[in-house]
Amino acid sequence: MSILSQEQKAIQQAAKEFVAKVIIPNAAKFDKSGEFPMLLLEASKPSNIFAMAVPKEFGGLNYDALTQALVLEEWGYGCAGMGTTLAASVLSMDSVLIAGTDEQKRRYFKPMLNAEIGSFGLTEPGAGSDAAAGTATAVKKGDEYILNGTKCWITNGGFATVYVIFANTDPAAGVKGISAFIVERGLPGFTIGTTDHKLGIRASNTVELLLKDVHVPATNLLGKEGEGMKIAMKTLDMARPAIAALSVGIAQRALDTCVAHVHARFPGKPFPGQTLQFKLADMQILVEAARETLHQAMQLRDAGVPYSKESAICKTFCSDVAMQVSATAVSLMGSYGYTSELGKYMRDSKIMQIYEGTNQIQRLVISRAVLAHAPAASAAQKAGK
Ligand SMILES: Cc1cc2nc3c(=O)[nH]c(=O)nc-3n(C[C@H](O)[C@H](O)[C@H](O)COP(=O)(O)OP(=O)(O)OC[C@H]3O[C@@H](n4cnc5c(N)ncnc54)[C@H](O)[C@@H]3O)c2cc1C
């Protein structure tokens, strides 16, 4: 088990209390309606939690990576849809943390101090896993860039105040022409398209963003022209563990729900049959291993050690665990499971394996890292024996 500081334990406890008071009582309602829970933002104001990743000098809470993961696990436990709202806002802030100037940070982070949210627009209809295939453009004219293009499946897009948007400033250069911009809500030509109907995380908002001749000040360019893909990849490295944290929360909730059911259905007795007991044990093993994998990656990040491989591993493992544990919990509870809130945990788990880079893509990343550190060939292998 990770050893948490007193401060981390206090923050974790505060998150549990917020989730019990605000998130859990509202989760089923917003899952059913698919509406965005504005009340979540209002209720978050006193704690300033939407500024948890904002550095102290910009007025934020400045939580380290492990502490952010503790909060997100609790939000995932309560409702992975509402947790996604917080995670996606932090995702967009990560780009600004990576590449923003102090002035850009001050402007971008200001709304978060008022429980407003940010959004990260990379994906396009023809560019998901292959983000480099994006066709959105940004043409420089004087001291502005003019952005055109369509972004799709963008979390928080309909309710964000600020956005990080990727567009190509030099299409002939391909991926090396992609640049990142801060775009503010309300600019002429920047509109919200279709809102997506979703299988899970239905309390989160997922939309199309339409950019038609949107004039963005040149001072909103993040980093230099052509650095967009590098910024996007670094951002996703930083942000993927947030998905792992939500996943651990879902898995823990599914397990707790299943255990509560066992107690109610077989009072005073263990689950009938060793096979079922062993399944419960396996679920517990998976949840604990997932949490440890996540915390290890966060401790590396907090120590300033490279953690790209560990980021991919924890996102993949924890989301696979959420899917497996929630599905097993449904099976163990039989028809009670199939007709209970466990269905939401299964539905919410699926997207964890897809967004912020699918688990197939993560496996490519992990295998490349493994192959790059392959042990030197033995003399016999070199001799072809
Ligand atoms: C609810 C939701 C929220 C989202 N939020 C955001 C957001 O806030 N910002 C944003 O920019 N995007 C967001 N996305 C987009 C999401 O990150 C992409 O959908 C995801 O990266 C996968 O892209 P794709 O859907 O185009 O799948 P595709 O790239 O079409 O992939 C389809 C399948 O092929 C596999 N595949 C593709 N290429 C390879 C390969 N080279 N090797 C092996 N397998 C491969 C994939 O793993 C997948 O199984 C969101 C999506 C959803 C559904």
CSV table of C-alpha atoms and ligand atoms in Angstrom, one decimal:
chain,number,residue,atom,x,y,z
A,1,MET,CA,0.0,0.0,0.0
A,2,SER,CA,1.2,3.5,-0.8
A,3,ILE,CA,2.1,5.5,2.3
A,4,LEU,CA,0.1,8.7,2.2
A,5,SER,CA,1.0,11.9,4.1
A,6,GLN,CA,-1.4,13.3,6.7
A,7,GLU,CA,-2.2,16.1,4.2
A,8,GLN,CA,-3.0,13.6,1.4
A,9,LYS,CA,-5.2,11.6,3.8
A,10,ALA,CA,-7.1,14.7,4.7
A,11,ILE,CA,-7.6,15.6,1.0
A,12,GLN,CA,-8.8,12.1,0.2
A,13,GLN,CA,-11.2,12.3,3.1
A,14,ALA,CA,-12.6,15.6,1.9
A,15,ALA,CA,-13.0,14.2,-1.6
A,16,LYS,CA,-14.9,11.2,-0.1
A,17,GLU,CA,-17.2,13.5,1.8
A,18,PHE,CA,-17.9,15.7,-1.3
A,19,VAL,CA,-18.6,12.6,-3.4
A,20,ALA,CA,-21.0,11.2,-0.8
A,21,LYS,CA,-22.8,14.5,-0.5
A,22,VAL,CA,-22.9,15.9,-4.0
A,23,ILE,CA,-21.9,13.2,-6.6
A,24,ILE,CA,-23.5,9.9,-5.5
A,25,PRO,CA,-26.9,11.3,-4.8
A,26,ASN,CA,-27.0,12.9,-8.3
A,27,ALA,CA,-25.2,10.3,-10.3
A,28,ALA,CA,-28.2,8.1,-11.4
A,29,LYS,CA,-30.3,11.2,-12.4
A,30,PHE,CA,-27.6,12.6,-14.7
A,31,ASP,CA,-26.7,9.2,-16.1
A,32,LYS,CA,-30.3,8.8,-17.1
A,33,SER,CA,-30.9,12.2,-18.5
A,34,GLY,CA,-27.5,12.7,-20.1
A,35,GLU,CA,-27.6,16.3,-19.1
A,36,PHE,CA,-24.5,18.2,-17.9
A,37,PRO,CA,-24.6,18.6,-14.1
A,38,MET,CA,-24.1,22.3,-13.6
A,39,LEU,CA,-24.7,21.8,-9.9
A,40,LEU,CA,-21.3,20.0,-9.8
A,41,LEU,CA,-19.5,23.2,-10.7
A,42,GLU,CA,-21.4,25.3,-8.3
A,43,ALA,CA,-20.9,22.8,-5.4
A,44,SER,CA,-17.2,22.7,-6.2
A,45,LYS,CA,-16.6,26.4,-5.6
A,46,PRO,CA,-15.9,26.3,-1.9
A,47,SER,CA,-13.2,23.6,-2.2
A,48,ASN,CA,-11.6,25.2,-5.3
A,49,ILE,CA,-11.1,21.6,-6.5
A,50,PHE,CA,-11.2,22.5,-10.2
A,51,ALA,CA,-8.0,24.4,-9.5
A,52,MET,CA,-6.3,21.3,-8.0
A,53,ALA,CA,-3.7,21.2,-10.7
A,54,VAL,CA,-3.2,25.0,-10.8
A,55,PRO,CA,0.2,26.0,-9.3
A,56,LYS,CA,0.2,28.1,-6.1
A,57,GLU,CA,1.6,31.2,-7.8
A,58,PHE,CA,-1.5,31.3,-10.0
A,59,GLY,CA,-3.9,30.9,-7.0
A,60,GLY,CA,-4.5,27.2,-7.3
A,61,LEU,CA,-4.3,24.2,-4.9
A,62,ASN,CA,-1.1,22.9,-6.5
A,63,TYR,CA,-1.8,19.2,-5.6
A,64,ASP,CA,1.0,16.8,-6.6
A,65,ALA,CA,0.2,14.0,-9.1
A,66,LEU,CA,-0.5,11.4,-6.4
A,67,THR,CA,-2.9,13.7,-4.6
A,68,GLN,CA,-4.8,14.5,-7.9
A,69,ALA,CA,-5.1,10.7,-8.4
A,70,LEU,CA,-6.6,10.2,-4.9
A,71,VAL,CA,-9.2,12.9,-5.7
A,72,LEU,CA,-10.0,11.4,-9.1
A,73,GLU,CA,-10.4,7.9,-7.7
A,74,GLU,CA,-13.0,9.2,-5.3
A,75,TRP,CA,-14.8,11.0,-8.1
A,76,GLY,CA,-14.7,7.9,-10.3
A,77,TYR,CA,-16.1,5.9,-7.3
A,78,GLY,CA,-19.0,8.4,-7.2
A,79,CYS,CA,-19.7,8.9,-10.9
A,80,ALA,CA,-17.1,8.4,-13.7
A,81,GLY,CA,-19.1,10.8,-15.8
A,82,MET,CA,-18.6,13.7,-13.3
A,83,GLY,CA,-15.1,12.5,-12.7
A,84,THR,CA,-14.4,12.8,-16.5
A,85,THR,CA,-15.5,16.5,-16.3
A,86,LEU,CA,-12.8,17.2,-13.7
A,87,ALA,CA,-10.2,15.0,-15.5
A,88,ALA,CA,-10.7,16.6,-18.9
A,89,SER,CA,-10.4,20.1,-17.5
A,90,VAL,CA,-7.1,19.1,-15.9
A,91,LEU,CA,-6.1,17.5,-19.2
A,92,SER,CA,-6.5,20.8,-21.0
A,93,MET,CA,-4.6,22.6,-18.2
A,94,ASP,CA,-1.7,20.1,-18.5
A,95,SER,CA,-1.0,21.5,-22.1
A,96,VAL,CA,-0.7,25.0,-20.7
A,97,LEU,CA,1.4,23.8,-17.8
A,98,ILE,CA,3.8,22.1,-20.3
A,99,ALA,CA,4.1,24.9,-22.9
A,100,GLY,CA,2.4,28.1,-21.6
A,101,THR,CA,4.1,31.3,-20.7
A,102,ASP,CA,3.4,32.8,-17.3
A,103,GLU,CA,0.9,35.2,-18.9
A,104,GLN,CA,-0.9,32.4,-20.8
A,105,LYS,CA,-1.0,30.4,-17.5
A,106,ARG,CA,-2.5,33.3,-15.6
A,107,ARG,CA,-5.2,33.8,-18.2
A,108,TYR,CA,-6.0,30.1,-18.8
A,109,PHE,CA,-6.1,29.1,-15.1
A,110,LYS,CA,-8.2,32.1,-13.9
A,111,PRO,CA,-11.6,30.5,-14.8
A,112,MET,CA,-10.6,27.3,-12.9
A,113,LEU,CA,-10.4,29.4,-9.7
A,114,ASN,CA,-14.1,30.1,-10.2
A,115,ALA,CA,-15.0,26.4,-10.8
A,116,GLU,CA,-15.2,26.9,-14.6
A,117,ILE,CA,-13.7,24.3,-16.9
A,118,GLY,CA,-11.3,23.8,-19.7
A,119,SER,CA,-11.4,21.5,-22.7
A,120,PHE,CA,-8.8,19.8,-24.9
A,121,GLY,CA,-9.5,19.5,-28.7
A,122,LEU,CA,-7.2,17.2,-30.5
A,123,THR,CA,-9.5,14.5,-32.1
A,124,GLU,CA,-11.1,15.0,-35.5
A,125,PRO,CA,-13.5,12.9,-37.6
A,126,GLY,CA,-10.6,11.4,-39.6
A,127,ALA,CA,-7.9,11.6,-36.8
A,128,GLY,CA,-8.4,9.7,-33.6
A,129,SER,CA,-5.6,7.2,-32.8
A,130,ASP,CA,-3.7,8.8,-35.7
A,131,ALA,CA,-3.9,12.3,-34.3
A,132,ALA,CA,-1.3,13.5,-36.8
A,133,ALA,CA,-3.8,13.1,-39.6
A,134,GLY,CA,-5.8,16.1,-38.4
A,135,THR,CA,-6.8,18.6,-41.0
A,136,ALA,CA,-7.8,21.7,-38.9
A,137,THR,CA,-5.7,24.7,-40.1
A,138,ALA,CA,-4.4,27.9,-38.6
A,139,VAL,CA,-3.2,30.6,-41.0
A,140,LYS,CA,-1.2,33.5,-39.6
A,141,LYS,CA,-2.4,36.9,-40.7
A,142,GLY,CA,-0.7,39.9,-38.9
A,143,ASP,CA,-0.9,39.4,-35.2
A,144,GLU,CA,-3.6,36.7,-35.4
A,145,TYR,CA,-4.1,33.1,-36.5
A,146,ILE,CA,-7.3,32.2,-38.4
A,147,LEU,CA,-8.5,28.7,-37.4
A,148,ASN,CA,-10.7,26.4,-39.5
A,149,GLY,CA,-11.7,22.8,-38.9
A,150,THR,CA,-13.9,20.4,-36.9
A,151,LYS,CA,-13.0,18.7,-33.6
A,152,CYS,CA,-15.1,15.7,-32.5
A,153,TRP,CA,-15.9,13.9,-29.2
A,154,ILE,CA,-14.5,16.8,-27.2
A,155,THR,CA,-15.2,16.4,-23.4
A,156,ASN,CA,-16.5,19.6,-21.7
A,157,GLY,CA,-16.7,21.3,-25.1
A,158,GLY,CA,-20.2,22.6,-24.6
A,159,PHE,CA,-19.5,24.1,-21.2
A,160,ALA,CA,-15.9,25.1,-21.1
A,161,THR,CA,-14.7,28.7,-20.8
A,162,VAL,CA,-11.2,28.0,-22.3
A,163,TYR,CA,-9.9,25.4,-24.8
A,164,VAL,CA,-6.6,24.1,-26.1
A,165,ILE,CA,-7.1,23.4,-29.8
A,166,PHE,CA,-4.7,21.8,-32.2
A,167,ALA,CA,-4.5,23.0,-35.8
A,168,ASN,CA,-1.9,22.9,-38.6
A,169,THR,CA,0.1,26.1,-39.3
A,170,ASP,CA,2.1,24.4,-42.1
A,171,PRO,CA,0.1,21.5,-43.7
A,172,ALA,CA,2.9,20.8,-46.1
A,173,ALA,CA,5.0,19.8,-43.1
A,174,GLY,CA,2.4,17.3,-41.9
A,175,VAL,CA,2.7,16.4,-38.3
A,176,LYS,CA,5.6,18.8,-37.9
A,177,GLY,CA,3.1,21.6,-38.8
A,178,ILE,CA,0.6,21.0,-36.0
A,179,SER,CA,0.5,23.8,-33.4
A,180,ALA,CA,-1.4,24.3,-30.2
A,181,PHE,CA,-3.6,27.3,-29.4
A,182,ILE,CA,-5.5,28.7,-26.5
A,183,VAL,CA,-9.0,29.5,-27.7
A,184,GLU,CA,-11.6,31.4,-25.6
A,185,ARG,CA,-15.3,30.6,-25.6
A,186,GLY,CA,-17.4,33.0,-27.5
A,187,LEU,CA,-15.0,34.0,-30.3
A,188,PRO,CA,-17.0,34.7,-33.6
A,189,GLY,CA,-17.0,31.5,-35.8
A,190,PHE,CA,-16.3,29.2,-32.8
A,191,THR,CA,-19.5,27.1,-32.2
A,192,ILE,CA,-20.6,23.9,-30.6
A,193,GLY,CA,-21.9,21.2,-33.0
A,194,THR,CA,-23.6,18.0,-32.2
A,195,THR,CA,-23.8,16.7,-28.6
A,196,ASP,CA,-22.9,13.0,-28.6
A,197,HIS,CA,-25.2,10.3,-27.2
A,198,LYS,CA,-23.1,8.0,-25.1
A,199,LEU,CA,-23.1,4.4,-23.8
A,200,GLY,CA,-21.5,5.5,-20.5
A,201,ILE,CA,-20.1,8.5,-18.6
A,202,ARG,CA,-23.4,10.2,-19.6
A,203,ALA,CA,-23.1,13.0,-17.0
A,204,SER,CA,-20.0,14.3,-18.9
A,205,ASN,CA,-20.5,16.5,-21.9
A,206,THR,CA,-19.1,15.3,-25.3
A,207,VAL,CA,-19.5,17.5,-28.4
A,208,GLU,CA,-18.3,18.6,-31.8
A,209,LEU,CA,-16.4,21.9,-32.0
A,210,LEU,CA,-16.8,23.8,-35.2
A,211,LEU,CA,-14.2,26.5,-36.1
A,212,LYS,CA,-15.0,28.7,-39.1
A,213,ASP,CA,-12.6,31.6,-39.6
A,214,VAL,CA,-12.0,32.0,-35.9
A,215,HIS,CA,-9.5,34.8,-35.2
A,216,VAL,CA,-7.2,34.0,-32.4
A,217,PRO,CA,-4.5,36.4,-31.1
A,218,ALA,CA,-1.0,35.2,-32.1
A,219,THR,CA,-0.2,35.5,-28.4
A,220,ASN,CA,-2.4,32.5,-27.8
A,221,LEU,CA,0.0,30.1,-29.6
A,222,LEU,CA,1.3,27.6,-27.1
A,223,GLY,CA,5.0,27.0,-27.5
A,224,LYS,CA,6.3,27.5,-31.0
A,225,GLU,CA,4.6,26.8,-34.4
A,226,GLY,CA,5.0,23.1,-35.2
A,227,GLU,CA,5.3,22.0,-31.5
A,228,GLY,CA,1.7,21.0,-31.2
A,229,MET,CA,2.1,17.2,-31.5
A,230,LYS,CA,4.9,17.2,-29.0
A,231,ILE,CA,2.7,19.2,-26.6
A,232,ALA,CA,-0.2,16.9,-27.2
A,233,MET,CA,1.8,13.7,-26.6
A,234,LYS,CA,3.4,15.1,-23.4
A,235,THR,CA,0.0,16.3,-22.2
A,236,LEU,CA,-1.5,12.8,-22.7
A,237,ASP,CA,1.4,11.2,-20.9
A,238,MET,CA,0.6,13.5,-18.0
A,239,ALA,CA,-3.1,13.1,-18.1
A,240,ARG,CA,-3.6,9.3,-18.8
A,241,PRO,CA,-3.2,8.4,-15.1
A,242,ALA,CA,-6.3,10.4,-14.4
A,243,ILE,CA,-8.2,7.8,-16.5
A,244,ALA,CA,-6.5,5.1,-14.5
A,245,ALA,CA,-7.6,6.8,-11.3
A,246,LEU,CA,-11.3,7.1,-12.4
A,247,SER,CA,-11.0,3.4,-13.4
A,248,VAL,CA,-9.8,2.3,-10.0
A,249,GLY,CA,-12.7,4.2,-8.5
A,250,ILE,CA,-15.2,2.4,-10.7
A,251,ALA,CA,-13.6,-1.0,-10.0
A,252,GLN,CA,-13.7,-0.3,-6.2
A,253,ARG,CA,-17.4,0.7,-6.4
A,254,ALA,CA,-18.3,-2.4,-8.3
A,255,LEU,CA,-16.5,-4.6,-5.8
A,256,ASP,CA,-18.1,-2.8,-2.8
A,257,THR,CA,-21.6,-3.1,-4.4
A,258,CYS,CA,-21.0,-6.8,-5.0
A,259,VAL,CA,-19.8,-7.4,-1.4
A,260,ALA,CA,-22.8,-5.5,0.0
A,261,HIS,CA,-25.1,-7.7,-2.1
A,262,VAL,CA,-23.4,-10.9,-0.8
A,263,HIS,CA,-24.0,-9.8,2.8
A,264,ALA,CA,-27.6,-9.0,2.1
A,265,ARG,CA,-28.4,-12.1,0.0
A,266,PHE,CA,-26.5,-14.7,2.2
A,267,PRO,CA,-26.7,-13.1,5.6
A,268,GLY,CA,-24.1,-14.4,8.1
A,269,LYS,CA,-22.7,-16.8,5.5
A,270,PRO,CA,-20.0,-16.5,2.8
A,271,PHE,CA,-20.9,-16.7,-0.8
A,272,PRO,CA,-22.0,-20.3,-1.6
A,273,GLY,CA,-19.3,-22.1,-3.5
A,274,GLN,CA,-15.6,-21.6,-3.6
A,275,THR,CA,-15.6,-20.5,-7.2
A,276,LEU,CA,-17.6,-17.5,-6.3
A,277,GLN,CA,-15.4,-16.7,-3.2
A,278,PHE,CA,-12.3,-17.0,-5.4
A,279,LYS,CA,-13.8,-14.5,-7.8
A,280,LEU,CA,-14.3,-12.0,-5.0
A,281,ALA,CA,-10.7,-12.6,-4.0
A,282,ASP,CA,-9.5,-12.1,-7.6
A,283,MET,CA,-11.5,-8.8,-7.8
A,284,GLN,CA,-9.8,-7.5,-4.7
A,285,ILE,CA,-6.4,-8.5,-6.0
A,286,LEU,CA,-7.0,-6.7,-9.3
A,287,VAL,CA,-8.3,-3.5,-7.6
A,288,GLU,CA,-5.3,-3.3,-5.2
A,289,ALA,CA,-2.8,-4.1,-7.9
A,290,ALA,CA,-4.4,-1.4,-10.2
A,291,ARG,CA,-4.2,1.2,-7.4
A,292,GLU,CA,-0.6,0.4,-6.7
A,293,THR,CA,0.3,0.6,-10.4
A,294,LEU,CA,-1.3,4.0,-10.6
A,295,HIS,CA,0.4,5.3,-7.4
A,296,GLN,CA,3.7,4.1,-8.6
A,297,ALA,CA,3.4,6.0,-11.8
A,298,MET,CA,2.3,9.1,-9.9
A,299,GLN,CA,5.2,8.8,-7.5
A,300,LEU,CA,7.6,8.7,-10.5
A,301,ARG,CA,6.0,11.8,-11.9
A,302,ASP,CA,6.2,13.6,-8.5
A,303,ALA,CA,9.9,12.6,-8.3
A,304,GLY,CA,10.6,14.1,-11.7
A,305,VAL,CA,11.6,10.7,-13.1
A,306,PRO,CA,10.4,9.8,-16.7
A,307,TYR,CA,7.1,7.9,-16.5
A,308,SER,CA,5.8,7.7,-20.0
A,309,LYS,CA,5.8,3.9,-20.1
A,310,GLU,CA,4.3,3.7,-16.5
A,311,SER,CA,1.6,6.2,-17.6
A,312,ALA,CA,0.6,4.0,-20.5
A,313,ILE,CA,0.8,0.9,-18.3
A,314,CYS,CA,-1.4,2.3,-15.5
A,315,LYS,CA,-4.0,3.6,-18.0
A,316,THR,CA,-4.2,0.3,-19.7
A,317,PHE,CA,-4.2,-2.0,-16.7
A,318,CYS,CA,-6.5,0.1,-14.5
A,319,SER,CA,-9.1,0.5,-17.3
A,320,ASP,CA,-9.0,-3.2,-18.1
A,321,VAL,CA,-9.4,-3.9,-14.4
A,322,ALA,CA,-12.5,-1.6,-14.2
A,323,MET,CA,-14.1,-3.4,-17.2
A,324,GLN,CA,-13.3,-6.9,-15.8
A,325,VAL,CA,-14.2,-6.2,-12.2
A,326,SER,CA,-17.5,-4.5,-13.1
A,327,ALA,CA,-18.5,-7.3,-15.5
A,328,THR,CA,-17.6,-10.0,-12.9
A,329,ALA,CA,-19.6,-8.1,-10.3
A,330,VAL,CA,-22.7,-8.2,-12.6
A,331,SER,CA,-22.2,-12.0,-13.0
A,332,LEU,CA,-21.8,-12.7,-9.3
A,333,MET,CA,-25.0,-10.8,-8.5
A,334,GLY,CA,-27.0,-12.6,-11.2
A,335,SER,CA,-30.2,-10.8,-12.2
A,336,TYR,CA,-29.8,-8.4,-9.3
A,337,GLY,CA,-26.5,-7.3,-11.0
A,338,TYR,CA,-28.0,-7.1,-14.4
A,339,THR,CA,-30.9,-4.8,-13.3
A,340,SER,CA,-28.9,-2.7,-10.7
A,341,GLU,CA,-26.6,0.3,-10.9
A,342,LEU,CA,-23.8,-2.1,-11.7
A,343,GLY,CA,-24.8,-1.7,-15.4
A,344,LYS,CA,-23.6,1.9,-15.1
A,345,TYR,CA,-20.2,0.9,-13.9
A,346,MET,CA,-19.8,-1.5,-16.8
A,347,ARG,CA,-20.9,1.1,-19.3
A,348,ASP,CA,-18.6,3.7,-17.7
A,349,SER,CA,-15.7,1.3,-17.8
A,350,LYS,CA,-15.7,0.9,-21.5
A,351,ILE,CA,-14.7,4.4,-22.4
A,352,MET,CA,-11.7,4.2,-20.0
A,353,GLN,CA,-10.3,1.6,-22.5
A,354,ILE,CA,-10.8,4.0,-25.4
A,355,TYR,CA,-10.3,7.7,-24.8
A,356,GLU,CA,-6.9,9.4,-24.2
A,357,GLY,CA,-5.4,6.8,-26.5
A,358,THR,CA,-7.0,3.4,-26.9
A,359,ASN,CA,-5.5,0.5,-24.9
A,360,GLN,CA,-4.3,-1.1,-28.2
A,361,ILE,CA,-2.3,2.1,-28.9
A,362,GLN,CA,-1.0,2.0,-25.3
A,363,ARG,CA,0.1,-1.5,-25.8
A,364,LEU,CA,2.1,-0.3,-28.9
A,365,VAL,CA,3.7,2.4,-26.7
A,366,ILE,CA,4.5,-0.1,-24.0
A,367,SER,CA,5.9,-2.7,-26.4
A,368,ARG,CA,8.1,-0.1,-28.0
A,369,ALA,CA,9.5,0.9,-24.6
A,370,VAL,CA,10.1,-2.8,-23.8
A,371,LEU,CA,11.9,-3.4,-27.1
A,372,ALA,CA,14.0,-0.3,-26.6
A,373,HIS,CA,15.4,-1.8,-23.4
A,374,ALA,CA,15.9,-5.3,-24.6
A,375,PRO,CA,18.8,-7.1,-22.9
A,376,ALA,CA,22.0,-7.4,-25.0
A,377,ALA,CA,22.1,-10.6,-27.1
A,378,SER,CA,24.2,-13.4,-25.7
A,379,ALA,CA,27.3,-14.6,-27.6
A,380,ALA,CA,25.3,-17.7,-28.6
A,381,GLN,CA,22.5,-15.6,-30.0
A,382,LYS,CA,24.9,-13.4,-31.8
A,383,ALA,CA,26.5,-16.4,-33.4
A,384,GLY,CA,23.0,-17.5,-34.5
A,385,LYS,CA,23.0,-20.7,-32.4
B,1,LIG,C1,-16.7,10.0,-24.6
B,1,LIG,C2,-15.5,10.5,-25.3
B,1,LIG,C3,-14.7,11.5,-24.9
B,1,LIG,C4,-13.6,12.0,-25.6
B,1,LIG,N1,-12.9,13.1,-25.2
B,1,LIG,C5,-12.0,13.6,-26.0
B,1,LIG,C6,-11.4,14.9,-25.6
B,1,LIG,O1,-11.7,15.6,-24.7
B,1,LIG,N2,-10.5,15.4,-26.5
B,1,LIG,C7,-10.1,14.8,-27.6
B,1,LIG,O2,-9.2,15.3,-28.4
B,1,LIG,N3,-10.6,13.5,-27.9
B,1,LIG,C8,-11.5,13.0,-27.1
B,1,LIG,N4,-12.1,11.8,-27.5
B,1,LIG,C9,-11.6,11.0,-28.6
B,1,LIG,C10,-10.8,9.8,-28.3
B,1,LIG,O3,-9.6,10.1,-27.6
B,1,LIG,C11,-10.6,9.0,-29.6
B,1,LIG,O4,-11.9,8.5,-30.0
B,1,LIG,C12,-9.7,7.8,-29.3
B,1,LIG,O5,-8.3,8.2,-29.2
B,1,LIG,C13,-9.7,6.7,-30.5
B,1,LIG,O6,-9.8,7.3,-31.7
B,1,LIG,P1,-10.9,6.8,-32.8
B,1,LIG,O7,-12.2,6.8,-32.0
B,1,LIG,O8,-10.8,7.6,-34.0
B,1,LIG,O9,-10.5,5.3,-33.1
B,1,LIG,P2,-9.6,4.8,-34.3
B,1,LIG,O10,-8.4,5.5,-34.3
B,1,LIG,O11,-10.5,4.8,-35.5
B,1,LIG,O12,-9.4,3.3,-33.8
B,1,LIG,C14,-10.3,2.2,-34.0
B,1,LIG,C15,-9.8,0.9,-33.5
B,1,LIG,O13,-8.5,0.6,-34.2
B,1,LIG,C16,-7.5,0.5,-33.3
B,1,LIG,N5,-6.2,1.1,-33.9
B,1,LIG,C17,-6.1,2.3,-34.6
B,1,LIG,N6,-4.9,2.5,-35.0
B,1,LIG,C18,-4.2,1.4,-34.5
B,1,LIG,C19,-2.8,1.0,-34.6
B,1,LIG,N7,-1.9,1.7,-35.2
B,1,LIG,N8,-2.4,-0.2,-34.1
B,1,LIG,C20,-3.3,-1.0,-33.4
B,1,LIG,N9,-4.6,-0.7,-33.3
B,1,LIG,C21,-5.0,0.5,-33.9
B,1,LIG,C22,-7.9,1.3,-32.1
B,1,LIG,O14,-7.2,0.8,-30.9
B,1,LIG,C23,-9.4,1.0,-32.0
B,1,LIG,O15,-9.6,-0.2,-31.5
B,1,LIG,C24,-13.2,11.3,-26.7
B,1,LIG,C25,-13.9,10.2,-27.2
B,1,LIG,C26,-15.1,9.8,-26.5
B,1,LIG,C27,-15.9,8.6,-27.0
